[in-house]
Amino acid sequence: MTAPPQDKSVERLGDHARFLFLVAVAVIVFVNCINVGNPILERHAFRQTQTALTAQMFLEHGFRLSYETPVLGEPWSMPLEFPLYQALVALVTYVTGASITVVGRLVSLAFTLACCLPIHATLRRLGVPRHAKYLALAMFLTSPVYLFWAGTFMIESTALFFALCFLYFAVRISEGSPAWRDFAGCAVFLALALLQKVTTVLPMLAVAGVLVLARNWRAGRSPAFWAAAIASVAVPLAIGWGWIAWTDAIKAKHPLAVTLTSQALADWNYGPLHQRWSGHFWQTLGKRMLWPSLAMLLAFVAVGIAWFRADRRLLRLHLALLALFLLPLLVFANVHFVHDYYQSANAVFWSVLVGLSVAAVMERARPVRYPWRPLLAGALLLANVDGFNEQYDIYKFRRIGDEHRTLQLAEFVRRETPPELPVVWIGDDWSSEYAFYSRRRSLTVPKWYDLEADMLHGRRYLSTAPSAVVSCLTRRSWARNYPKLIEQETGAKPVRVADCDVYVLQRAAAAPRQAARGG
């Protein structure tokens, strides 16, 4: 029996959408593998090297819950997130013998691609047509946010994968007849997401809770249903709270990391209430995610048309996606404003919303107009990639060589100082990039903390005197007196490396006493 023309049209649309999805997979893999061997210094080196430093400690000293991130002096342990991603990177590096930074990038990329699985499964569960699912996935993979951050040494994609898996099981539970494995899956992935990154999954938990209540509150569900639903959330929350309380207790004993406890950072994470109504706030976030290119102009048009013509089921799905997109920005306003990689937690929902909207518009178009439909979707993906080029290509495609200041300093310190002694770094806040690339335990003086003589002698912050003090205080008005203090306390004369002064206090046994190349 011959299929009706409309059915054939929709089937062809699904085939084209699947092709665009495969193209999107090829694009994100190519973009993130072309410079996979680059040092992790292209953007937010502060956070990338902090994550890598923990993985390096696992590789050298084995896994431990109170893991070391030797960047703020002793005690070296100042745990933040549960180190799932870092442990996996260390394990893969150990097994393969590959570069730890290459492995870190590829594991992050793998988790980004793996996010397609829970997205596809959730949309299928909600009855979304085949072509709409593939268009949504293609929009997700070509989003400028994911084209860039997918290949960085960050925990973001791992946290997002766990959170999206939790959301899938929450949708299954909301339908009212879940099996025990649905509650178990919900609990396991919620716990993993909370341990990996709380800020990624908490807004999803709120939306999922509303969804389950709205669809089941008046449906006469059994007490066993509600007991299992509550337990699948309460147990992971208790695990997440326990981890935060334990790590806070460890950081509270650290003279510098005490300022990194959850309570100390609460106001900074959330930001002031008025920030949420600031035009500058929304303009900044919008520029990052919504209108970097023609893609978003077309997206707004597609969303508007789809909403105007949508049935109630599609409209509810769009509203849920919009809530999942906006809620993280409203709750954790300041961290989203300051750190652009935080949008990895919610930009996916805008991408899916746009993909579904474009699919709805194309599906409603008359079959005789069919040829323009895949061209429209393809143009949207190309414009998405163009948005990436506007914002990120200068970082992604630039080759970082040995002339980079961090690499010059790290090479000098490795050559001139003994590996068993710590190094003091001043002038770049408490970035881990120097500790990671120099392979030296470090006291990196944060800009919010005044330099003290104890930091140079090894008393309160270090149990042994440092082998070197590296000062990168060029144009740092808040630290004008530091060079004089360093010379007075150490009695050493500086060696110029790049644009920094290095005071070598104890040399490696075979280290030459010549000055390093300058910059």
Coordinates of C-alpha atoms in Angstrom, one line a residue:
M1 CA 0.0 0.0 0.0
T2 CA 1.4 3.4 -1.0
A3 CA 1.8 5.9 1.9
P4 CA 0.0 9.2 1.7
P5 CA 2.0 12.2 0.3
Q6 CA 2.0 13.9 3.7
D7 CA 3.4 10.8 5.4
K8 CA 6.2 10.5 2.9
S9 CA 6.9 14.2 3.4
V10 CA 7.2 13.8 7.1
E11 CA 9.4 10.7 6.6
R12 CA 11.7 12.5 4.3
L13 CA 11.8 15.4 6.8
G14 CA 12.9 12.9 9.4
D15 CA 15.7 11.6 7.2
H16 CA 17.0 15.1 6.5
A17 CA 16.8 16.0 10.2
R18 CA 18.8 12.8 11.0
F19 CA 21.4 13.8 8.4
L20 CA 21.7 17.3 9.9
F21 CA 22.2 15.7 13.4
L22 CA 25.0 13.6 12.0
V23 CA 26.6 16.7 10.5
A24 CA 26.3 18.4 13.8
V25 CA 28.1 15.5 15.5
A26 CA 30.9 15.7 12.9
V27 CA 31.2 19.5 13.4
I28 CA 31.5 19.3 17.2
V29 CA 34.0 16.5 17.1
F30 CA 36.1 18.3 14.4
V31 CA 36.0 21.6 16.3
N32 CA 37.1 20.0 19.5
C33 CA 39.7 17.7 18.1
I34 CA 41.6 20.1 15.8
N35 CA 43.7 21.5 18.7
V36 CA 43.1 18.8 21.3
G37 CA 46.7 18.8 22.3
N38 CA 46.7 22.5 23.1
P39 CA 47.6 23.5 26.7
I40 CA 44.4 24.1 28.7
L41 CA 45.0 27.8 28.8
E42 CA 42.7 29.1 26.0
R43 CA 39.8 30.3 28.2
H44 CA 39.1 30.1 31.9
A45 CA 42.5 28.5 32.5
F46 CA 41.8 29.2 36.2
R47 CA 39.1 26.5 36.3
Q48 CA 40.4 24.1 33.7
T49 CA 43.8 23.8 35.4
Q50 CA 42.2 23.5 38.9
T51 CA 40.2 20.5 37.6
A52 CA 43.3 19.1 35.9
L53 CA 45.4 19.5 39.0
T54 CA 43.1 17.3 41.0
A55 CA 43.2 14.6 38.3
Q56 CA 47.0 14.9 38.3
M57 CA 47.1 14.3 42.0
F58 CA 45.0 11.1 41.6
L59 CA 47.3 9.9 38.9
E60 CA 50.4 10.5 41.1
H61 CA 49.1 9.6 44.6
G62 CA 45.9 7.6 44.1
F63 CA 42.2 8.4 44.7
R64 CA 41.1 9.9 48.0
L65 CA 37.9 11.6 49.0
S66 CA 39.7 14.5 50.7
Y67 CA 41.6 15.0 47.5
E68 CA 44.4 17.5 47.1
T69 CA 44.3 20.6 45.0
P70 CA 47.7 22.0 46.1
V71 CA 47.3 25.6 45.1
L72 CA 46.5 27.5 48.3
G73 CA 49.1 26.2 50.6
E74 CA 48.8 23.6 53.4
P75 CA 46.9 21.6 54.2
W76 CA 46.8 20.7 50.5
S77 CA 43.2 19.3 50.7
M78 CA 40.4 21.7 49.9
P79 CA 37.7 19.5 48.2
L80 CA 35.0 21.2 46.2
E81 CA 32.8 19.0 43.9
F82 CA 32.9 15.2 44.3
P83 CA 35.7 14.3 41.9
L84 CA 33.8 11.9 39.5
Y85 CA 35.1 13.5 36.3
Q86 CA 38.6 13.9 37.7
A87 CA 38.9 10.3 38.8
L88 CA 37.6 9.1 35.4
V89 CA 40.2 11.2 33.6
A90 CA 43.0 9.9 35.8
L91 CA 41.9 6.3 35.2
V92 CA 41.7 6.7 31.4
T93 CA 45.1 8.5 31.5
Y94 CA 46.6 5.7 33.6
V95 CA 45.3 2.9 31.3
T96 CA 46.1 4.6 28.0
G97 CA 49.3 6.5 28.9
A98 CA 48.0 9.5 26.9
S99 CA 48.4 13.1 27.9
I100 CA 46.2 14.0 30.8
T101 CA 45.0 17.2 29.2
V102 CA 44.1 15.4 25.9
V103 CA 42.2 12.8 27.9
G104 CA 40.4 15.5 29.9
R105 CA 39.3 17.3 26.8
L106 CA 38.1 14.0 25.1
V107 CA 36.2 12.8 28.2
S108 CA 34.4 16.1 28.4
L109 CA 33.5 15.9 24.7
A110 CA 32.3 12.3 25.2
F111 CA 30.0 13.4 27.9
T112 CA 28.6 16.2 25.8
L113 CA 27.8 13.7 23.0
A114 CA 26.4 11.3 25.5
C115 CA 23.9 14.0 26.6
C116 CA 22.1 13.3 23.3
L117 CA 21.0 9.9 24.8
P118 CA 18.8 11.3 27.6
I119 CA 17.6 14.2 25.5
H120 CA 16.5 11.8 22.7
A121 CA 14.9 9.3 25.2
T122 CA 13.0 12.1 27.0
L123 CA 11.7 13.6 23.8
R124 CA 10.6 10.2 22.6
R125 CA 8.9 9.5 25.9
L126 CA 7.0 12.8 25.4
G127 CA 5.8 11.7 21.9
V128 CA 8.0 14.2 20.0
P129 CA 8.2 13.3 16.3
R130 CA 11.4 11.8 14.9
H131 CA 12.4 14.9 12.8
A132 CA 11.8 17.2 15.8
K133 CA 14.1 15.1 18.0
Y134 CA 16.9 15.2 15.5
L135 CA 16.6 18.9 14.9
A136 CA 16.6 19.6 18.6
L137 CA 19.8 17.5 19.0
A138 CA 21.4 19.2 16.1
M139 CA 20.7 22.6 17.6
F140 CA 22.1 21.5 20.9
L141 CA 25.4 20.2 19.4
T142 CA 26.0 23.3 17.3
S143 CA 25.1 25.8 20.0
P144 CA 28.2 28.1 20.5
V145 CA 28.2 27.2 24.2
Y146 CA 28.7 23.5 23.6
L147 CA 30.9 23.8 20.5
F148 CA 33.4 25.5 22.7
W149 CA 33.0 24.1 26.2
A150 CA 32.6 20.5 25.1
G151 CA 36.3 20.2 24.5
T152 CA 37.6 21.8 27.7
F153 CA 39.0 20.3 30.9
M154 CA 35.8 21.0 32.8
I155 CA 33.2 19.0 34.8
E156 CA 30.3 20.8 33.1
S157 CA 29.4 18.2 30.5
T158 CA 29.6 15.4 33.1
A159 CA 27.3 17.2 35.5
L160 CA 24.9 18.0 32.6
F161 CA 24.8 14.3 31.5
F162 CA 23.8 13.1 35.0
A163 CA 21.2 15.9 35.4
L164 CA 19.6 15.1 32.0
C165 CA 19.5 11.4 32.9
F166 CA 17.7 12.4 36.2
L167 CA 15.3 14.5 34.2
Y168 CA 14.5 11.5 31.9
F169 CA 13.5 9.3 34.9
A170 CA 11.6 12.2 36.5
V171 CA 9.5 12.4 33.3
R172 CA 8.8 8.7 33.5
I173 CA 7.7 9.0 37.1
S174 CA 5.5 12.0 36.3
E175 CA 3.5 9.8 33.9
G176 CA 2.0 8.0 36.9
S177 CA 2.9 4.3 36.4
P178 CA 6.6 4.0 36.9
A179 CA 8.5 0.8 37.7
W180 CA 10.8 0.5 40.7
R181 CA 13.8 1.0 38.4
D182 CA 12.5 4.4 37.4
F183 CA 12.7 5.5 41.0
A184 CA 16.1 3.9 41.4
G185 CA 17.4 5.6 38.2
C186 CA 16.0 8.9 39.4
A187 CA 17.7 8.6 42.8
V188 CA 21.1 7.4 41.4
F189 CA 21.4 10.1 38.7
L190 CA 20.1 12.9 41.0
A191 CA 22.8 11.9 43.6
L192 CA 25.5 11.8 40.9
A193 CA 24.4 15.2 39.5
L194 CA 24.3 16.8 43.0
L195 CA 27.7 15.4 43.8
Q196 CA 29.2 16.6 40.5
K197 CA 27.7 20.1 40.5
V198 CA 24.8 21.2 42.6
T199 CA 24.1 24.4 40.6
T200 CA 23.5 22.3 37.4
V201 CA 20.7 20.1 38.7
L202 CA 18.9 22.0 41.4
P203 CA 16.8 24.1 39.0
M204 CA 15.9 20.9 37.1
L205 CA 14.9 19.3 40.4
A206 CA 12.5 22.2 41.0
V207 CA 10.9 22.0 37.6
A208 CA 10.7 18.2 37.8
G209 CA 9.0 18.4 41.2
V210 CA 6.4 20.7 39.9
L211 CA 5.8 18.4 36.9
V212 CA 5.3 15.3 39.0
L213 CA 3.0 17.1 41.4
A214 CA 0.9 18.7 38.6
R215 CA 0.4 15.5 36.8
N216 CA -0.2 13.2 39.8
W217 CA -1.6 15.2 42.7
R218 CA -5.2 14.6 41.9
A219 CA -4.8 11.3 40.2
G220 CA -5.3 9.2 43.3
R221 CA -1.8 7.7 43.3
S222 CA -1.1 5.2 46.0
P223 CA 0.9 6.0 49.2
A224 CA 3.6 3.7 47.8
F225 CA 4.0 5.9 44.8
W226 CA 4.5 9.0 46.9
A227 CA 6.8 7.3 49.3
A228 CA 9.0 6.1 46.5
A229 CA 8.9 9.5 44.8
I230 CA 9.9 11.3 48.0
A231 CA 12.6 8.8 48.8
S232 CA 14.1 9.1 45.3
V233 CA 14.7 12.8 46.0
A234 CA 15.3 12.9 49.8
V235 CA 18.1 10.3 49.8
P236 CA 20.1 12.0 47.0
L237 CA 19.6 15.4 48.7
A238 CA 20.9 14.0 52.0
I239 CA 23.9 12.6 50.2
G240 CA 24.6 15.9 48.5
W241 CA 24.1 17.8 51.7
G242 CA 26.4 15.4 53.5
W243 CA 29.2 15.9 50.9
I244 CA 28.9 19.7 51.2
A245 CA 28.9 19.6 55.0
W246 CA 32.0 17.3 55.0
T247 CA 34.0 19.4 52.5
D248 CA 33.1 22.6 54.3
A249 CA 34.5 21.2 57.5
I250 CA 37.8 20.4 55.8
K251 CA 38.0 23.9 54.1
A252 CA 37.1 25.5 57.5
K253 CA 40.4 24.3 58.8
H254 CA 42.4 25.8 55.9
P255 CA 43.6 29.4 56.5
L256 CA 42.8 30.5 53.0
A257 CA 40.2 27.9 51.8
V258 CA 37.9 28.9 54.7
T259 CA 36.6 31.6 52.4
L260 CA 35.5 28.9 49.9
T261 CA 32.9 27.1 52.1
S262 CA 29.3 27.0 50.8
Q263 CA 28.2 29.5 53.4
A264 CA 31.0 31.9 52.7
L265 CA 30.2 31.8 48.9
A266 CA 26.4 31.9 49.2
D267 CA 25.9 35.6 48.7
W268 CA 28.4 35.6 45.8
N269 CA 26.8 32.7 44.1
Y270 CA 23.3 34.1 44.2
G271 CA 24.1 37.7 43.7
P272 CA 22.0 40.7 44.9
L273 CA 18.3 40.6 44.1
H274 CA 18.5 43.7 41.9
Q275 CA 21.0 42.0 39.6
R276 CA 18.1 39.9 38.1
W277 CA 16.3 43.0 36.9
S278 CA 19.4 44.7 35.5
G279 CA 19.4 45.3 31.8
H280 CA 23.2 44.8 31.7
F281 CA 22.7 41.3 33.3
W282 CA 20.3 40.2 30.6
Q283 CA 22.2 41.9 27.8
T284 CA 25.4 40.1 28.8
L285 CA 23.8 36.7 29.0
G286 CA 21.7 37.2 25.9
K287 CA 24.8 38.1 23.9
R288 CA 26.4 34.8 25.0
M289 CA 23.5 32.5 24.3
L290 CA 20.7 34.1 22.3
W291 CA 21.7 36.6 19.7
P292 CA 25.4 36.1 18.7
S293 CA 24.3 35.6 15.1
L294 CA 21.4 35.4 12.6
A295 CA 20.6 32.0 14.1
M296 CA 18.8 33.5 17.1
L297 CA 16.8 35.9 15.0
L298 CA 15.5 33.0 13.0
A299 CA 15.0 31.1 16.3
F300 CA 12.8 33.8 17.8
V301 CA 10.6 33.8 14.6
A302 CA 10.3 30.0 14.7
V303 CA 9.4 30.0 18.3
G304 CA 6.8 32.7 17.9
I305 CA 5.2 30.9 14.9
A306 CA 5.2 27.5 16.6
W307 CA 3.6 28.9 19.8
F308 CA 0.9 30.7 17.8
R309 CA 0.0 27.5 16.0
A310 CA 0.9 24.9 18.7
D311 CA -1.5 22.5 20.4
R312 CA -1.7 22.6 24.2
R313 CA 0.7 19.6 24.7
L314 CA 3.4 21.2 22.6
L315 CA 2.9 24.6 24.3
R316 CA 3.3 23.0 27.8
L317 CA 6.5 21.4 26.6
H318 CA 7.8 24.7 25.4
L319 CA 6.9 26.4 28.7
A320 CA 8.7 23.7 30.6
L321 CA 11.8 24.1 28.5
L322 CA 11.7 27.9 28.9
A323 CA 11.5 27.4 32.7
L324 CA 14.4 25.0 32.7
F325 CA 16.4 27.6 30.7
L326 CA 15.5 30.7 32.8
L327 CA 15.4 29.3 36.3
P328 CA 19.2 28.8 36.7
L329 CA 19.8 32.4 35.6
L330 CA 17.3 33.7 38.1
V331 CA 18.5 31.5 41.0
F332 CA 22.3 31.5 40.5
A333 CA 22.4 34.9 38.9
N334 CA 25.9 36.1 39.8
V335 CA 27.9 32.9 38.9
H336 CA 26.1 32.9 35.5
F337 CA 26.9 36.5 35.0
V338 CA 30.6 36.2 35.9
H339 CA 31.4 32.7 34.4
D340 CA 30.2 32.1 30.9
Y341 CA 30.8 28.3 31.2
Y342 CA 28.0 28.1 33.7
Q343 CA 25.5 28.4 30.8
S344 CA 26.5 24.8 29.9
A345 CA 23.9 23.9 32.5
N346 CA 20.9 25.5 30.8
A347 CA 21.6 26.5 27.2
V348 CA 20.6 23.0 26.1
F349 CA 17.0 23.8 26.9
W350 CA 16.9 26.8 24.7
S351 CA 18.5 24.8 21.9
V352 CA 15.9 22.0 22.3
L353 CA 13.1 24.6 22.4
V354 CA 14.4 26.2 19.2
G355 CA 14.8 22.8 17.5
L356 CA 11.3 21.7 18.4
S357 CA 9.9 25.1 17.2
V358 CA 11.6 24.9 13.9
A359 CA 10.4 21.4 13.5
A360 CA 6.8 22.4 14.2
V361 CA 6.9 25.2 11.7
M362 CA 8.4 22.9 9.0
E363 CA 5.9 20.2 9.7
R364 CA 3.0 22.5 9.2
A365 CA 4.3 23.8 5.9
R366 CA 2.5 22.5 2.8
P367 CA 4.2 19.6 1.1
V368 CA 4.6 21.5 -2.2
R369 CA 6.9 23.9 -0.3
Y370 CA 8.9 21.0 1.1
P371 CA 12.3 21.8 -0.6
W372 CA 12.9 24.9 1.5
R373 CA 12.3 23.1 4.8
P374 CA 15.7 21.2 5.2
L375 CA 17.4 24.3 3.8
L376 CA 15.9 26.4 6.6
A377 CA 17.1 23.9 9.2
G378 CA 20.5 23.8 7.6
A379 CA 20.8 27.6 7.5
L380 CA 19.9 27.7 11.2
L381 CA 22.7 25.3 12.1
L382 CA 25.2 27.3 9.9
A383 CA 24.1 30.5 11.6
N384 CA 24.6 28.7 15.0
V385 CA 28.2 27.8 13.9
D386 CA 28.7 31.4 12.8
G387 CA 27.7 32.5 16.3
F388 CA 30.5 30.2 17.6
N389 CA 33.0 31.9 15.2
E390 CA 32.0 35.3 16.6
Q391 CA 32.7 34.4 20.2
Y392 CA 35.0 31.5 20.5
D393 CA 37.1 30.7 17.4
I394 CA 39.9 33.0 18.5
Y395 CA 40.3 30.6 21.5
K396 CA 39.5 27.3 19.9
F397 CA 41.6 27.6 16.8
R398 CA 44.6 29.5 18.2
R399 CA 47.7 27.3 18.8
I400 CA 49.2 28.0 22.2
G401 CA 53.0 27.6 22.1
D402 CA 55.9 27.7 24.5
E403 CA 56.0 31.5 24.4
H404 CA 52.9 31.6 26.6
R405 CA 53.9 33.2 29.9
T406 CA 52.5 30.4 32.1
L407 CA 54.5 27.8 30.1
Q408 CA 57.7 29.9 30.3
L409 CA 57.4 30.3 34.0
A410 CA 56.5 26.7 34.6
E411 CA 59.5 25.5 32.5
F412 CA 61.9 27.7 34.4
V413 CA 60.6 26.7 37.8
R414 CA 60.7 23.0 36.9
R415 CA 64.3 23.4 35.8
E416 CA 65.6 25.5 38.6
T417 CA 63.8 24.2 41.7
P418 CA 63.7 20.9 43.5
P419 CA 60.3 19.1 43.0
E420 CA 59.7 18.3 46.7
L421 CA 59.5 22.0 47.7
P422 CA 56.6 24.3 47.2
V423 CA 56.6 27.6 45.2
V424 CA 54.8 30.8 46.1
W425 CA 53.1 32.6 43.2
I426 CA 51.8 36.2 43.4
G427 CA 49.9 38.4 41.0
D428 CA 47.3 36.2 39.2
D429 CA 44.8 35.6 41.9
W430 CA 44.7 31.9 43.0
S431 CA 44.8 30.4 39.5
S432 CA 46.0 26.7 39.4
E433 CA 47.7 27.1 36.0
Y434 CA 51.1 27.6 37.5
A435 CA 50.8 24.8 40.0
F436 CA 49.6 22.4 37.3
Y437 CA 52.2 23.2 34.6
S438 CA 55.2 23.6 37.0
R439 CA 54.3 20.3 38.8
R440 CA 55.0 22.0 42.1
R441 CA 52.8 22.2 45.1
S442 CA 52.0 25.9 45.5
L443 CA 50.8 28.7 47.6
T444 CA 49.2 31.0 45.1
V445 CA 48.3 34.2 46.9
P446 CA 44.7 35.2 46.1
K447 CA 44.1 38.9 45.3
W448 CA 41.6 39.1 48.1
Y449 CA 44.3 38.2 50.7
D450 CA 47.3 40.4 51.6
L451 CA 50.8 39.0 51.2
E452 CA 52.3 38.1 54.6
A453 CA 55.8 37.4 55.6
D454 CA 54.7 33.9 56.8
M455 CA 53.9 33.1 53.2
L456 CA 57.5 33.5 52.3
H457 CA 59.1 31.7 55.2
G458 CA 57.0 28.6 55.5
R459 CA 55.1 28.9 58.8
R460 CA 51.4 29.3 58.8
Y461 CA 50.7 28.4 55.2
L462 CA 53.6 26.1 54.4
S463 CA 55.4 23.6 56.6
T464 CA 58.7 24.1 54.7
A465 CA 60.2 27.2 53.2
P466 CA 59.4 27.6 49.5
S467 CA 62.0 27.0 46.8
A468 CA 61.0 30.1 44.9
V469 CA 58.7 33.1 44.9
V470 CA 57.3 34.2 41.5
S471 CA 55.9 37.7 41.3
C472 CA 53.7 38.8 38.4
L473 CA 52.7 42.2 39.8
T474 CA 52.9 44.3 36.6
R475 CA 50.5 47.2 37.0
R476 CA 49.0 45.7 40.2
S477 CA 48.4 48.9 42.1
W478 CA 47.0 46.9 45.1
A479 CA 50.4 45.3 45.6
R480 CA 52.9 48.1 45.1
N481 CA 54.8 47.2 48.3
Y482 CA 55.1 43.5 47.6
P483 CA 58.4 43.5 45.6
K484 CA 60.2 45.3 48.5
L485 CA 58.7 42.9 51.0
I486 CA 59.8 39.9 49.0
E487 CA 63.4 41.1 48.7
Q488 CA 63.5 42.0 52.4
E489 CA 62.2 38.7 53.6
T490 CA 64.0 36.4 51.2
G491 CA 67.3 38.3 50.6
A492 CA 67.1 37.1 47.0
K493 CA 67.5 39.0 43.8
P494 CA 64.9 38.5 41.0
V495 CA 65.4 36.8 37.7
R496 CA 63.2 38.2 34.9
V497 CA 61.1 35.5 33.2
A498 CA 58.5 36.7 30.7
D499 CA 57.1 39.7 32.5
C500 CA 57.5 38.3 36.0
D501 CA 60.2 38.3 38.7
V502 CA 61.3 35.0 40.0
Y503 CA 63.2 34.8 43.3
V504 CA 64.9 31.5 43.5
L505 CA 65.6 30.5 47.1
Q506 CA 66.6 26.9 46.8
R507 CA 67.9 25.5 43.6
A508 CA 67.6 22.0 42.2
A509 CA 70.8 20.0 42.6
A510 CA 71.8 20.2 38.9
A511 CA 70.0 23.5 38.1
P512 CA 72.1 26.0 36.1
R513 CA 72.5 29.4 37.7
Q514 CA 71.8 31.3 34.5
A515 CA 68.9 33.6 33.9
A516 CA 66.0 32.2 31.9
R517 CA 64.9 33.7 28.6
G518 CA 62.9 36.9 29.1
G519 CA 59.8 38.0 27.5

